[in-house]
Coordinates of C-alpha atoms and ligand atoms in Angstrom, one line a residue:
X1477 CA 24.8 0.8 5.0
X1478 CA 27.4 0.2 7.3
X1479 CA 29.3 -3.1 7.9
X1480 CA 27.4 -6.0 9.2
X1481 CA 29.9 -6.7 12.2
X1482 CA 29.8 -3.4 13.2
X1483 CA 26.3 -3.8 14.6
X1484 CA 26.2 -3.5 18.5
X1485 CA 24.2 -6.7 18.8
X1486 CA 26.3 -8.7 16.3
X1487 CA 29.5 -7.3 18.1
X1488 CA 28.6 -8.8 21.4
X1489 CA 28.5 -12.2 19.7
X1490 CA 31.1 -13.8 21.7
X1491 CA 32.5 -16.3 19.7
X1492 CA 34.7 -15.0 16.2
X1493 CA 33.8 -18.2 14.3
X1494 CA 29.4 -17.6 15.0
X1495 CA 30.3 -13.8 14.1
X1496 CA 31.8 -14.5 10.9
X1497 CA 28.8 -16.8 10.1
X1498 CA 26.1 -14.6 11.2
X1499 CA 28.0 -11.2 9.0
X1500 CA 28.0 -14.1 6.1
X1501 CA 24.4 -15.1 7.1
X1502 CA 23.3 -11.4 6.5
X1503 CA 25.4 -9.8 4.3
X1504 CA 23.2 -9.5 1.6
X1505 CA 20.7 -7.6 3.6
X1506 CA 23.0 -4.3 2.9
X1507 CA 21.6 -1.5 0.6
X1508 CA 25.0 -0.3 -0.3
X1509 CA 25.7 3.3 -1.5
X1510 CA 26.7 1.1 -4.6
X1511 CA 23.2 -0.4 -5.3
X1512 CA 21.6 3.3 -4.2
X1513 CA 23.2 4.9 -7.2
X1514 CA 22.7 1.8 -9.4
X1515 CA 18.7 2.0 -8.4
X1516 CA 18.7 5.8 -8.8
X1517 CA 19.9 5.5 -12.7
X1518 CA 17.7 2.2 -13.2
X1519 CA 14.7 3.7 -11.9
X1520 CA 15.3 6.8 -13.8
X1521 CA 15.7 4.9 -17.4
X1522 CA 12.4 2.9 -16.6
X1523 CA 10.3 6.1 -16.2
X1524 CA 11.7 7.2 -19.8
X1525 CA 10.8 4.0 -21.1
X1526 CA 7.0 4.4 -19.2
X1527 CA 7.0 7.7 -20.6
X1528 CA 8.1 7.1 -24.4
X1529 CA 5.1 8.1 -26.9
X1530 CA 7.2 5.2 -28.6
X1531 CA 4.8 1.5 -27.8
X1532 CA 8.2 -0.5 -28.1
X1533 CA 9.7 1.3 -25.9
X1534 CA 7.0 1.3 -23.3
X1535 CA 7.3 -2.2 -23.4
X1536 CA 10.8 -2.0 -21.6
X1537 CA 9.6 -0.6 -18.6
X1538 CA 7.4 -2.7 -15.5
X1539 CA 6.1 1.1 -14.6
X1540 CA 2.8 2.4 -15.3
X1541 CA 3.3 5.9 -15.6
X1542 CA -0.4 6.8 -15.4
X1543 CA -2.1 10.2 -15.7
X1544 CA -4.8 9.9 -12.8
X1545 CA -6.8 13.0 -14.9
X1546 CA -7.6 14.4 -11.3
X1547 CA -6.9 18.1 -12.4
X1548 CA -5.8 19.8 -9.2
X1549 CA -4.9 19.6 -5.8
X1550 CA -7.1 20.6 -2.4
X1551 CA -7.5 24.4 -2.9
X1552 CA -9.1 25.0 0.4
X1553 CA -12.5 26.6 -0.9
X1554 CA -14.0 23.5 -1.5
X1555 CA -17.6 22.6 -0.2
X1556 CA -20.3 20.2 0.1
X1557 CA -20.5 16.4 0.7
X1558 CA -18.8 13.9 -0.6
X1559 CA -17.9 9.8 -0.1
X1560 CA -14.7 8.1 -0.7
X1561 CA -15.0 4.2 -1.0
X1562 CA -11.2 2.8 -0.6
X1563 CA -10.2 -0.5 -1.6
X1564 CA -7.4 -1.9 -1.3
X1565 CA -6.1 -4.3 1.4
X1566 CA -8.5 -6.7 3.6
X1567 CA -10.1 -3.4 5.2
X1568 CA -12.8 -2.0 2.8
X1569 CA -13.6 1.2 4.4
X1570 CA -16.1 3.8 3.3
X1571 CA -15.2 7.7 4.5
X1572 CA -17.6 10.6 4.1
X1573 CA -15.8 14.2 4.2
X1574 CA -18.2 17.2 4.7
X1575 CA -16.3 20.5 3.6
X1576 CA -17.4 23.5 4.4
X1577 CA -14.8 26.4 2.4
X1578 CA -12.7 24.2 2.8
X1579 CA -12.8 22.8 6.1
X1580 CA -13.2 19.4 6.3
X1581 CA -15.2 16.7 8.8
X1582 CA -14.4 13.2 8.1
X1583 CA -15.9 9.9 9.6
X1584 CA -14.1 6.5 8.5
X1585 CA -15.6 3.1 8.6
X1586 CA -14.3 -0.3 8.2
X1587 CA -16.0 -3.4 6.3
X1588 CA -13.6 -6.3 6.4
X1589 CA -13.4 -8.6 3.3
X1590 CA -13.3 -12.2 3.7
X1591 CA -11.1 -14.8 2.7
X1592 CA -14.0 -16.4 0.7
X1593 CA -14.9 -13.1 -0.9
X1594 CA -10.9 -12.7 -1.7
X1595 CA -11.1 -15.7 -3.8
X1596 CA -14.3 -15.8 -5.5
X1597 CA -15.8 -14.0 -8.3
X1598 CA -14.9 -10.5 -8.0
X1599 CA -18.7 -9.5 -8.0
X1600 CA -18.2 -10.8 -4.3
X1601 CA -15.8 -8.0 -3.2
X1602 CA -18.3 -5.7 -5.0
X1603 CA -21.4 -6.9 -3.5
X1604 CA -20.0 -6.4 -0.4
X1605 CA -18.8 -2.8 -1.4
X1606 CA -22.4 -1.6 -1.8
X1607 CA -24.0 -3.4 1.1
X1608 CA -21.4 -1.5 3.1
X1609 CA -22.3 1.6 1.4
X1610 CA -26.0 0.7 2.3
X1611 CA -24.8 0.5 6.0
X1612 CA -22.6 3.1 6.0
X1613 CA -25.4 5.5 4.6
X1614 CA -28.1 4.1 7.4
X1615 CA -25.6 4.6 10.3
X1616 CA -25.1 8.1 9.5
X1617 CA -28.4 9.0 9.1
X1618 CA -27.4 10.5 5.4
X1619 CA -29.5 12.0 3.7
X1620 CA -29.9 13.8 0.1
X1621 CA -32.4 14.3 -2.7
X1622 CA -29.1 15.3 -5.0
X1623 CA -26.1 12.6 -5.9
X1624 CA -23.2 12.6 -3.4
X1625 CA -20.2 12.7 -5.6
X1626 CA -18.2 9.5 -4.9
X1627 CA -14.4 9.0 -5.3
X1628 CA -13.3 5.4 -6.0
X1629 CA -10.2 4.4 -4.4
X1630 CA -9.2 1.3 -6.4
X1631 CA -5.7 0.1 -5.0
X1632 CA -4.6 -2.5 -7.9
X1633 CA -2.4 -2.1 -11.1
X1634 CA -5.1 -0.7 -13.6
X1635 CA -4.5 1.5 -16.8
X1636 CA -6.2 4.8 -16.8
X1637 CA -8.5 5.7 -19.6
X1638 CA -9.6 8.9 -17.8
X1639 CA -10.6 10.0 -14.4
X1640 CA -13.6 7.4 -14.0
X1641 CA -12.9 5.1 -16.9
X1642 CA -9.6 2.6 -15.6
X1643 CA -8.7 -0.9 -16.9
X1644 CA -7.9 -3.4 -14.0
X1645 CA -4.3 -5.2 -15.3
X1646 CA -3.8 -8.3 -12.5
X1647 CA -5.1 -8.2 -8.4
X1648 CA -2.4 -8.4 -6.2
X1649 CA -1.2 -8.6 -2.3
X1650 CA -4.2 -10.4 -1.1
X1651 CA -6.7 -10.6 -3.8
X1652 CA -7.4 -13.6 -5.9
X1653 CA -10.5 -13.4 -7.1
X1654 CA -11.5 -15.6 -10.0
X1655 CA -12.2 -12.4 -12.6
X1656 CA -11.4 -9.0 -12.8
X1657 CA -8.5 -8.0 -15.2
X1658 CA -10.0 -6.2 -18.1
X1659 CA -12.9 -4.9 -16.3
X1660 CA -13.5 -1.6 -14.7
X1661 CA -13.9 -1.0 -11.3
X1662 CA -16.3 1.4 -11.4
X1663 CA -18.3 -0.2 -13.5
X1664 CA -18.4 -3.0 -11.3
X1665 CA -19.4 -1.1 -8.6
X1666 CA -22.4 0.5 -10.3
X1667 CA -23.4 -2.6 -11.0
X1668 CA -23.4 -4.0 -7.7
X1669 CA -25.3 -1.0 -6.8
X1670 CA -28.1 -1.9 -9.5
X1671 CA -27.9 -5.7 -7.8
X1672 CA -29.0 -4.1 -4.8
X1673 CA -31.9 -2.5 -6.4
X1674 CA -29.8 1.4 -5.5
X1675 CA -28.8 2.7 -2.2
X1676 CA -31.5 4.5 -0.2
X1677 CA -29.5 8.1 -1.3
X1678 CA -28.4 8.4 -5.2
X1679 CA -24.9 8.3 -5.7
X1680 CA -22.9 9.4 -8.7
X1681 CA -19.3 7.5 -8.9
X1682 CA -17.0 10.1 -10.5
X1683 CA -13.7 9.0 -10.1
X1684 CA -11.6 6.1 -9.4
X1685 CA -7.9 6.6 -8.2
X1686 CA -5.3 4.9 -6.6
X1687 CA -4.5 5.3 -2.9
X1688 CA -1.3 7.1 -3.7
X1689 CA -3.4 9.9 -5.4
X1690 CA -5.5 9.8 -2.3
X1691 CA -3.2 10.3 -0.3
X1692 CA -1.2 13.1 -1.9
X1693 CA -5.0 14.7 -2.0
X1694 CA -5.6 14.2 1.8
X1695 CA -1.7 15.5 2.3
X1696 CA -2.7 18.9 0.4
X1697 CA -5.7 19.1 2.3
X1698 CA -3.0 19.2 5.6
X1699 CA -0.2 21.1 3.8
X1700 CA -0.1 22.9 1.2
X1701 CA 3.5 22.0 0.2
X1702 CA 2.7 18.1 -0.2
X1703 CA 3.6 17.0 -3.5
X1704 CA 4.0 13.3 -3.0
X1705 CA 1.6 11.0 -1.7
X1706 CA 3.3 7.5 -1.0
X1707 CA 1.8 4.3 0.3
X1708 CA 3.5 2.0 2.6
X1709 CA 0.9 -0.5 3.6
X1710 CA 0.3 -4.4 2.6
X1711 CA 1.7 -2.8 -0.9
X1712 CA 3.2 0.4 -2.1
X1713 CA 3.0 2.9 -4.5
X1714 CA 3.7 6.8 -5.7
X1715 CA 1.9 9.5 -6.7
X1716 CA 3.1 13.0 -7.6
X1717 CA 3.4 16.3 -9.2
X1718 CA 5.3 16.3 -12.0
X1719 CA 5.9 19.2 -14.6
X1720 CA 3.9 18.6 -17.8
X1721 CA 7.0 19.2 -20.2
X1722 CA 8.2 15.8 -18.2
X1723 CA 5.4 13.8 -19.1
X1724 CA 5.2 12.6 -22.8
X1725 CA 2.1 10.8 -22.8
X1726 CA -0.2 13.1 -22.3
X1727 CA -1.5 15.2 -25.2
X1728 CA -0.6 19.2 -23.6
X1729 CA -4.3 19.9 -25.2
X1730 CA -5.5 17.5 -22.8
X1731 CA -4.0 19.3 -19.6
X1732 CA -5.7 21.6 -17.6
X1733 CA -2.5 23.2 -16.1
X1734 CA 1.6 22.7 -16.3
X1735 CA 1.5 20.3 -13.6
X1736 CA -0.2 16.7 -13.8
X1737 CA -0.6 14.3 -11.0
X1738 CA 1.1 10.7 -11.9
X1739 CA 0.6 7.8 -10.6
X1740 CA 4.0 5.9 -10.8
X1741 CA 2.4 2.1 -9.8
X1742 CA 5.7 1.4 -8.5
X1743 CA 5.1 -2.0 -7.3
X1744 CA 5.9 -3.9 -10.7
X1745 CA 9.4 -2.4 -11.0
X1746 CA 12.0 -4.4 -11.8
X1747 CA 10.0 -7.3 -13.3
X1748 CA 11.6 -7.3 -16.6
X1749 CA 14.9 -7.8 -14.3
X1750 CA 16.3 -4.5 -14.1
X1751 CA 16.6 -4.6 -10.5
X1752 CA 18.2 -8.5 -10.7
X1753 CA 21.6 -6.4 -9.5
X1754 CA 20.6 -5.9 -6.1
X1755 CA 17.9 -8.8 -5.4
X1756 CA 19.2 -10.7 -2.4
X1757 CA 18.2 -14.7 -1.5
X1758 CA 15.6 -13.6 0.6
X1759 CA 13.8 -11.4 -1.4
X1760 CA 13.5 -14.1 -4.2
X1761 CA 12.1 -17.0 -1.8
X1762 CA 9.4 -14.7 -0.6
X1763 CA 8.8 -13.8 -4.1
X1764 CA 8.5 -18.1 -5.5
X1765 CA 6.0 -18.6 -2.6
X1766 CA 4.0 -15.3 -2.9
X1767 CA 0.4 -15.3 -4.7
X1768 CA 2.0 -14.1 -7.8
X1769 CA 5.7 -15.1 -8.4
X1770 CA 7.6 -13.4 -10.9
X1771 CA 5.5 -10.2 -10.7
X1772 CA 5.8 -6.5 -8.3
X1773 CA 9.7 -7.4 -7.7
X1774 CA 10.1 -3.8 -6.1
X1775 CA 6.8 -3.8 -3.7
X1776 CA 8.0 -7.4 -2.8
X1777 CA 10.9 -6.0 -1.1
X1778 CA 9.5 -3.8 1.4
X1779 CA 5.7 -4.1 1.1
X1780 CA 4.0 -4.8 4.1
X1781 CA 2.4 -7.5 3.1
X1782 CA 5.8 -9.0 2.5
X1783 CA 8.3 -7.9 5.2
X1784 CA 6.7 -10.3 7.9
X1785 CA 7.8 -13.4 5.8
X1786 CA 11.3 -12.2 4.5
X1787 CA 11.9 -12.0 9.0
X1788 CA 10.8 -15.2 8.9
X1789 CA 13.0 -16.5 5.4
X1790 CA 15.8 -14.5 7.2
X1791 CA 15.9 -16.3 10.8
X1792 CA 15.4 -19.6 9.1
X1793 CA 18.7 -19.2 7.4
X1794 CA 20.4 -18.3 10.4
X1795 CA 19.0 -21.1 12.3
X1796 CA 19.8 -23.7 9.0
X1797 CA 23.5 -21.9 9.7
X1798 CA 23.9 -23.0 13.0
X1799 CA 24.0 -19.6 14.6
X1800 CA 20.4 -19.8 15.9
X1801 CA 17.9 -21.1 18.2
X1802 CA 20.5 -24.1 18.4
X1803 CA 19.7 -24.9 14.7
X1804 CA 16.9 -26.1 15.4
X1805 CA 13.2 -23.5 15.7
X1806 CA 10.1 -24.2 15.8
X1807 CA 7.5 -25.8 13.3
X1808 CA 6.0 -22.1 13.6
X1809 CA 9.4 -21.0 12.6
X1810 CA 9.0 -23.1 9.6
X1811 CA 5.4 -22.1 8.3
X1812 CA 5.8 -20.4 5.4
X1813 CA 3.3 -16.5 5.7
X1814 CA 2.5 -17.2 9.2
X1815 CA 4.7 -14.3 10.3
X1816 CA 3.5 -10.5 9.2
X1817 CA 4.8 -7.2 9.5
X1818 CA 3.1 -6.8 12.9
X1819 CA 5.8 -8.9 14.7
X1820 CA 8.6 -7.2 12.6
X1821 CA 7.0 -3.6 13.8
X1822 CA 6.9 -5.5 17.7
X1823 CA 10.5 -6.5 17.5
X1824 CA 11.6 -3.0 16.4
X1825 CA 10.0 -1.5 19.1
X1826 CA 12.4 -2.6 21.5
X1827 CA 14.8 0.1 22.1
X1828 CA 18.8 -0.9 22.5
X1829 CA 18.9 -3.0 25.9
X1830 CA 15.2 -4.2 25.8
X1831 CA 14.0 -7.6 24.6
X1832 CA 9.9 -7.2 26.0
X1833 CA 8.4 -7.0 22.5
X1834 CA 10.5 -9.6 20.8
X1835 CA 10.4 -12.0 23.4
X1836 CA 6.4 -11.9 23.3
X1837 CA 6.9 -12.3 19.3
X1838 CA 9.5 -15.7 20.4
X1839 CA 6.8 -16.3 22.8
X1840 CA 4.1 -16.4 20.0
X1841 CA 6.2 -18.4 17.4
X1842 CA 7.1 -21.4 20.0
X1843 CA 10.8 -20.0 20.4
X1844 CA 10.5 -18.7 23.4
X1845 CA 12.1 -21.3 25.6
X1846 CA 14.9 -22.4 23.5
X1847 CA 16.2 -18.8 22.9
X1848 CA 19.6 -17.5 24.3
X1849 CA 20.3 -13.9 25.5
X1850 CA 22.5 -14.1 22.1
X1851 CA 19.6 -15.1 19.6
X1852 CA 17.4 -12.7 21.5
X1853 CA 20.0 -10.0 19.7
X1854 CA 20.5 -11.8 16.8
X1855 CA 16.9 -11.5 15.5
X1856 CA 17.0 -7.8 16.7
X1857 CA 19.8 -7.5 14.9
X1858 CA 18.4 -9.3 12.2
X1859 CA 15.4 -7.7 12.2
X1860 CA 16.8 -4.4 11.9
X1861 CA 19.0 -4.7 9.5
X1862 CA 16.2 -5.7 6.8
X1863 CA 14.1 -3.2 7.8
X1864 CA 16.6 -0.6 7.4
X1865 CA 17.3 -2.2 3.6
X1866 CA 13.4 -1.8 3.2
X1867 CA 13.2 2.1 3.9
X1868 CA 16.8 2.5 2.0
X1869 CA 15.1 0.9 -1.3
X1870 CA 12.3 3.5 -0.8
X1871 CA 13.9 6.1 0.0
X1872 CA 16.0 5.7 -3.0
X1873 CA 13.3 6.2 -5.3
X1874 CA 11.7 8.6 -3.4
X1875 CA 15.2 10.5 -4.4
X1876 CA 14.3 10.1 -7.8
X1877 CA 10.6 11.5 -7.2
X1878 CA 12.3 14.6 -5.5
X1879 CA 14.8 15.3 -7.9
X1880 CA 11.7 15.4 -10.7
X1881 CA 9.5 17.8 -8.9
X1882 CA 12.8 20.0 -8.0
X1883 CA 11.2 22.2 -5.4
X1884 CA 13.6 23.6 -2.6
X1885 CA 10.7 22.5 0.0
X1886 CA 8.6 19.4 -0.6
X1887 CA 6.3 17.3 1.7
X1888 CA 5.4 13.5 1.5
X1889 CA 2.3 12.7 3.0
X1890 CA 2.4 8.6 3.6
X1891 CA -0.4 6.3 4.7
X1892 CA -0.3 2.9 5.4
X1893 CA 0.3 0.6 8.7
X1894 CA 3.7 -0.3 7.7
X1895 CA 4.8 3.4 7.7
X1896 CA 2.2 4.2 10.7
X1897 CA 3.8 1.2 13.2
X1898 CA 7.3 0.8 12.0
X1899 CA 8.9 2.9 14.7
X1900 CA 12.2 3.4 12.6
X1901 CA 11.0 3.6 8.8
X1902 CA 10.9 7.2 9.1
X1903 CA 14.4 7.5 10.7
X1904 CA 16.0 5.4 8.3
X1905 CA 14.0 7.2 5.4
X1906 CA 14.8 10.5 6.7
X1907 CA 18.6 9.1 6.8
X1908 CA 19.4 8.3 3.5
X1909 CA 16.8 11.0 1.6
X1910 CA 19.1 14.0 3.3
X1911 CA 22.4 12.3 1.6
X1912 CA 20.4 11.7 -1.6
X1913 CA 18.5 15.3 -1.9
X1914 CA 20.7 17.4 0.3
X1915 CA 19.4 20.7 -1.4
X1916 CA 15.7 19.6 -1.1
X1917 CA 14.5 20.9 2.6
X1918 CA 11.6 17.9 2.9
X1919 CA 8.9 16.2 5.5
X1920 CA 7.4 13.1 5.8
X1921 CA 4.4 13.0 7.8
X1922 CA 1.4 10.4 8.7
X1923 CA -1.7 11.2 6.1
X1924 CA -4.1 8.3 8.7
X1925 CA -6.8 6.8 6.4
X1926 CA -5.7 9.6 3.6
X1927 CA -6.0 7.3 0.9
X1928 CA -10.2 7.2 1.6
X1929 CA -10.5 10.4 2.4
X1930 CA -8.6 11.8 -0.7
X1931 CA -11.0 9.9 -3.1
X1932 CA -13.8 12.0 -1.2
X1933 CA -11.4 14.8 -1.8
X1934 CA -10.8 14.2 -5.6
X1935 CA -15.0 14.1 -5.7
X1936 CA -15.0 17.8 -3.7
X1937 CA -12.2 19.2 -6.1
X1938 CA -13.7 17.9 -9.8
X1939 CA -17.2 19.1 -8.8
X1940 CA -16.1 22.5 -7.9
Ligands
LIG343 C1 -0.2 -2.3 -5.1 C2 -1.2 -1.8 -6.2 C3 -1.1 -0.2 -6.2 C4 -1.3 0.4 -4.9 C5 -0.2 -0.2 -3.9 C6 -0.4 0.3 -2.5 O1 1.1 -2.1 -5.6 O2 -0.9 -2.3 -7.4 O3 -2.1 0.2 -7.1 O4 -1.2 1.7 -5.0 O5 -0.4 -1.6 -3.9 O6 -1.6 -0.1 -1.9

């Protein structure tokens, strides 16, 4: 990353003494070439360690590693009818995807959760996942004597026992129900089902995956050279094809071909530390105010869920500095989680020369009035500069993913809203990859909703 001060907006600071206090201010928001390589080999130790048939070794690494046990990818002469439930952030949505040879039709709905069903016993969230499926069902008319085949996309650290059977380890980003770790998720969702007294068609729950593997599915399903599906939503996570001989876990009898779909469940790298060379200030305070401190170092970083507060922890050290909004704010300024990716996504939609969107974000957070034509560039600037830090760091181990799978042509199919609405994540992404994989010809492209529609997807492929 280059120089702070050589930022156009931080260069048309006029005064040398606020420039050399807004470069210190921000300094630590650079992913330097330095920390690239240092992640790279750190990242690349951690998946031995997740990959050691050795327990103590395992131990030394925050990464799952997990076989997801779906057996293939989309192969395009899939038929029939399938749903995919997908839980995972706030929106519980229920998909159904109707495939004929292939083909598919897919209708999406959404179900929010509540704050009160977030907190409670996790039967809650459940409860609420089958009376959508009850809706869901009604409102398209759906019909069938037969089980539809359901995929379970279940977006939280879990270990996987085999494709249906999964362990769930600890809720995070939003979700603090009372209970859950240790159980399975699809057995709670049967058993909200049975609470119900059974949907009005029979349903048979087949699978439960993460929204990576979803949405490497759903990327298959659009392109046939996808081999990584990555999340960048409220969280994120991994999932790709990697080369059986490369993963140790799994007994080779157990396989169905010489490539196996993992599920990295990236979020908890760097936990046990190993990433403590590049964490800046920021990054830590969002972390000792977060739901769970101390845990999912690396999602933290970028995550969607987090990005909205580290703005916020960023332009209240430049105001404590001096160098902003007179040093003084507002008490919205100073409420810890009130800001969210949404207004960093606003402010980077203003192109070089435009202040619209962030001034309606000022305008929101009561700063409106007391910010100069300088602040107005300083928390572009700002802004910017710790977005571009946040596709860097995952582009970085995106390198790593590449590197594995060591085809000359790969695609990354990506859903989430962070990804979806950040207007330069893919730039920035596409930036550093080409330096870091220069012999890999690759693509990032929008999967939209493909981590729902993949569990349908995984349903289609393991019943054909
Ligand atoms: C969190 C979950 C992980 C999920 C990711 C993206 O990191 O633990 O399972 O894939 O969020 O939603």
């Amino acid at each position: 990353m280059e120089p702070i001060s050589n930022r156009p907006g931080i260069q048309k600071i006029k005064s040398a003494d606020k420039r050399k206090k807004v470069c210190e201010a921000l300094e630590s928001l650079r992913f330097t070439e330095n920390d690239v390589k240092q992640m790279m080999k750190v990242f690349e130790e951690q998946i031995d360690y997740a990959n050691s048939l050795n327990e103590e070794d395992r131990k030394k690494s925050d990464l799952f590693w997990e076989c997801t046990y779906v057996s293939d990818l989309v192969k395009g002469n899939e038929n029939g009818r399938y749903l995919g439930l997908d839980l995972g952030s706030t929106n519980f949505r229920v998909v159904l995807v109707d495939l004929k040879d292939g083909e598919a039709k897919t209708t999406t709905k959404y179900y929010n959760l509540t704050d009160d069903q977030l907190s409670g016993p996790a039967e809650l969230v459940f409860d609420h996942i089958a009376a959508s499926m009850e809706v869901f069902i009604t409102e398209e008319k759906i019909q069938s004597q037969k089980p539809i085949g359901v995929g379970f996309t279940f977006s939280f650290p879990t270990v996987q026992k085999s494709l249906k059977k999964s362990i769930l380890v600890t809720w995070t980003k939003r979700f603090k129900c009372t209970n859950g770790p240790g159980l399975d998720p699809c057995i709670l969702l049967e058993e909200a089902i049975e609470r119900k007294g059974g949907l009005s068609v029979p349903v048979n729950v087949m699978a439960r995956i993460s929204d990576t593997t979803g949405t490497l599915m759903a990327g298959s399903y659009y392109d046939k050279k996808c081999a990584i599906g990555l999340i960048l939503g409220s969280g994120s996570n991994a999932c790709y094809v990697e080369h059986l001989k490369n993963f140790k876990k799994l007994d080779p009898k157990e396989a169905k071909s010489d490539k196996i779909l993992v599920n990295c469940e990236w979020g908890a790298f760097g936990d046990n530390g190993c990433l403590d060379f590049c964490r800046n200030e920021f990054e830590r305070e969002v972390d000792q105010y977060s739901n769970f401190p101390g845990s999912y170092t690396f999602e933290k970083s970028f995550g969607g869920f987090y990005l909205g507060e580290m703005f916020r922890v960023v332009l209240v050290k430049l105001t404590k500095a001096g160098v902003l909004f007179d040093g003084k704010g507002s008490d919205e300024l100073m409420t810890r989680w009130l800001w969210k990716s949404r207004q960093v996504t606003t402010v980077e939609k203003d192109n070089p020369g435009s202040s619209e969107n962030t001034m309606s974000v000022l305008k929101q957070m009561k700063l409106d009035t007391i910010a100069t034509e300088e602040d107005v560039l300083l928390v572009q600037e700002a802004c910017y500069l710790m977005s571009q830090r946040a596709a860097y760091i995952v582009a970085t181990a995106l390198a790593v993913l590449l590197n594995h799978i060591n085809e000359p042509e790969v695609s990354i199919g990506i859903d989430g809203s962070l990804y979806e609405h950040h207007p330069r994540f893919h730039h920035h992404m596409t930036t550093l990859l080409q330096k870091l994989v220069p012999s890999t010809k690759f693509r990032l492209f929008l999967v939209k909703d493909g981590s729902g529609q993949g569990a349908a997807l995984v349903a289609a492929v393991e019943s054909s």
